[in-house]
Short mmCIF file of C-alpha atoms in Angstrom, two decimals:
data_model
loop_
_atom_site.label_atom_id
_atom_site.label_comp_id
_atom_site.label_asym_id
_atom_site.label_seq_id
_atom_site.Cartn_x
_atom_site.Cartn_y
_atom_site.Cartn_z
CA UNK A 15 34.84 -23.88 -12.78
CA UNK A 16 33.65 -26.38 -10.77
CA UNK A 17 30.90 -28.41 -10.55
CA UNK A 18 29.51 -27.00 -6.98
CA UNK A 19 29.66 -23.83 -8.48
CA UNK A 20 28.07 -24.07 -11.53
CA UNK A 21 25.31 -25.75 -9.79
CA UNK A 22 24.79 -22.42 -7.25
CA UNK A 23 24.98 -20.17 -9.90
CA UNK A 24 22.52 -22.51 -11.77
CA UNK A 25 20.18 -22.25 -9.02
CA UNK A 26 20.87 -18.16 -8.50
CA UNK A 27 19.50 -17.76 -11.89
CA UNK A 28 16.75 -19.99 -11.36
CA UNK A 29 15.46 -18.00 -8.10
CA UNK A 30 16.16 -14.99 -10.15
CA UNK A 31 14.05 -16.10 -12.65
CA UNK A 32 11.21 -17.63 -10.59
CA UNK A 33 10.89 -14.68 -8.17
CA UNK A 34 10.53 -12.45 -11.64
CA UNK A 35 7.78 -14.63 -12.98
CA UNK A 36 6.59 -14.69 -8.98
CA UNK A 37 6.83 -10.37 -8.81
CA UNK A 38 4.86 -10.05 -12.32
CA UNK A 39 2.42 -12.45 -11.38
CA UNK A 40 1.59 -10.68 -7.64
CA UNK A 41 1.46 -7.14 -9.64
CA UNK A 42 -1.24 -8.03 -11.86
CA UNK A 43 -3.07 -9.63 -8.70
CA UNK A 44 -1.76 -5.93 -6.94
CA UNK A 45 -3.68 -3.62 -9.62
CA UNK A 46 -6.78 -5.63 -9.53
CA UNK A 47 -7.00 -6.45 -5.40
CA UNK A 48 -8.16 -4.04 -3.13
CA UNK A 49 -6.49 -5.48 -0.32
CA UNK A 50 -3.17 -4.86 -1.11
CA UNK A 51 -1.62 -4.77 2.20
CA UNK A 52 -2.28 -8.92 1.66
CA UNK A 53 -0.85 -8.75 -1.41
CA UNK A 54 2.63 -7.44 -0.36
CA UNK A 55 1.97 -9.96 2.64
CA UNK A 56 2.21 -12.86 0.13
CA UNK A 57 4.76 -11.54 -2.26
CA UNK A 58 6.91 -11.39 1.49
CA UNK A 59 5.86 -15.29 2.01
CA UNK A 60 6.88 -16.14 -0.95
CA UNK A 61 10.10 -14.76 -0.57
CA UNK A 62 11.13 -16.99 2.63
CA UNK A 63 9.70 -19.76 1.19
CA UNK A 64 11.73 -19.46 -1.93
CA UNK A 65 14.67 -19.27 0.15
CA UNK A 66 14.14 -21.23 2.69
CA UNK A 67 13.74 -24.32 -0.01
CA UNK A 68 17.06 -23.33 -1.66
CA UNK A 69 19.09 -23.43 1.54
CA UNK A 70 18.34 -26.92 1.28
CA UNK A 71 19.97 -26.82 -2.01
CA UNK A 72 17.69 -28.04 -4.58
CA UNK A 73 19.93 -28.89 -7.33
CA UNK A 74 17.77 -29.26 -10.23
CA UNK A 75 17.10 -25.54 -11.68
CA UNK A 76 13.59 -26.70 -13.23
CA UNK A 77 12.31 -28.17 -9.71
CA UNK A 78 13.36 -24.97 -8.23
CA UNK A 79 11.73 -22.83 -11.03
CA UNK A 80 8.25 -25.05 -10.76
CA UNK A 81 8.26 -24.91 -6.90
CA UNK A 82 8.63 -20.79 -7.11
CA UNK A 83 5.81 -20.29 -9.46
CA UNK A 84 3.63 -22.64 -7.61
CA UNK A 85 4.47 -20.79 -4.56
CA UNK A 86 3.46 -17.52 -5.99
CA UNK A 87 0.27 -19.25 -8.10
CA UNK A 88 -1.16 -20.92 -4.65
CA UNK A 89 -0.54 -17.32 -2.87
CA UNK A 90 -2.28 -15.68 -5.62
CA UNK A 91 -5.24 -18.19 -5.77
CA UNK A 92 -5.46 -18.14 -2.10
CA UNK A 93 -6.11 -13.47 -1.87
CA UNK A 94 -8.43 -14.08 -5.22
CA UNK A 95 -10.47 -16.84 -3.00
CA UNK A 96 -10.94 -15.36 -0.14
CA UNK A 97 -14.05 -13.56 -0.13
CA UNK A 98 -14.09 -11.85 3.31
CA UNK A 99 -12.96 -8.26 3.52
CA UNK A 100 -9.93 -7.77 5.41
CA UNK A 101 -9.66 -4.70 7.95
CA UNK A 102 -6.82 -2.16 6.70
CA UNK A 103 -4.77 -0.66 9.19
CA UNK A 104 -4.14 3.20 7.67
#
């Protein structure tokens, strides 16, 4: 195996990882919120950003790991902070 490919799957898991600790982290914000249409929203943005960050191939898994969960805890902060109520389309 080489050393390029150790490093993807290295990161694969770490993105796997991240976006699980990202998912159960936006589904305790989606029971509690009301405005879940933002929640999904920022579960969506945190997606592409996640991705986005490893196409530039971020070879250290713990970086990667720390930059998804910070992602998903600034996302989370940000629907718990804002105060105004937010029209739902239905």
């Amino acid at each position: 195996m080489t050393e390029e490919l150790f490093l993807y799957i290295m990161v694969l898991i770490a993105v796997f990882i991240g976006s699980v600790i990202s998912l159960s982290i936006f589904m305790s914000f989606y029971r509690k919120s009301k405005r879940r249409g933002l929640v999904i929203l920022a579960i969506f943005i945190a997606f592409v950003v996640n991705f986005q960050f490893n196409i530039f191939e971020i070879s250290n898994v713990l970086g990667t790991l720390t930059l998804i969960i910070i992602t998903g805890l600034l996302i989370a902060s940000f629907i718990t902070l804002s105060k105004k109520p937010i029209a739902s389309v239905e």
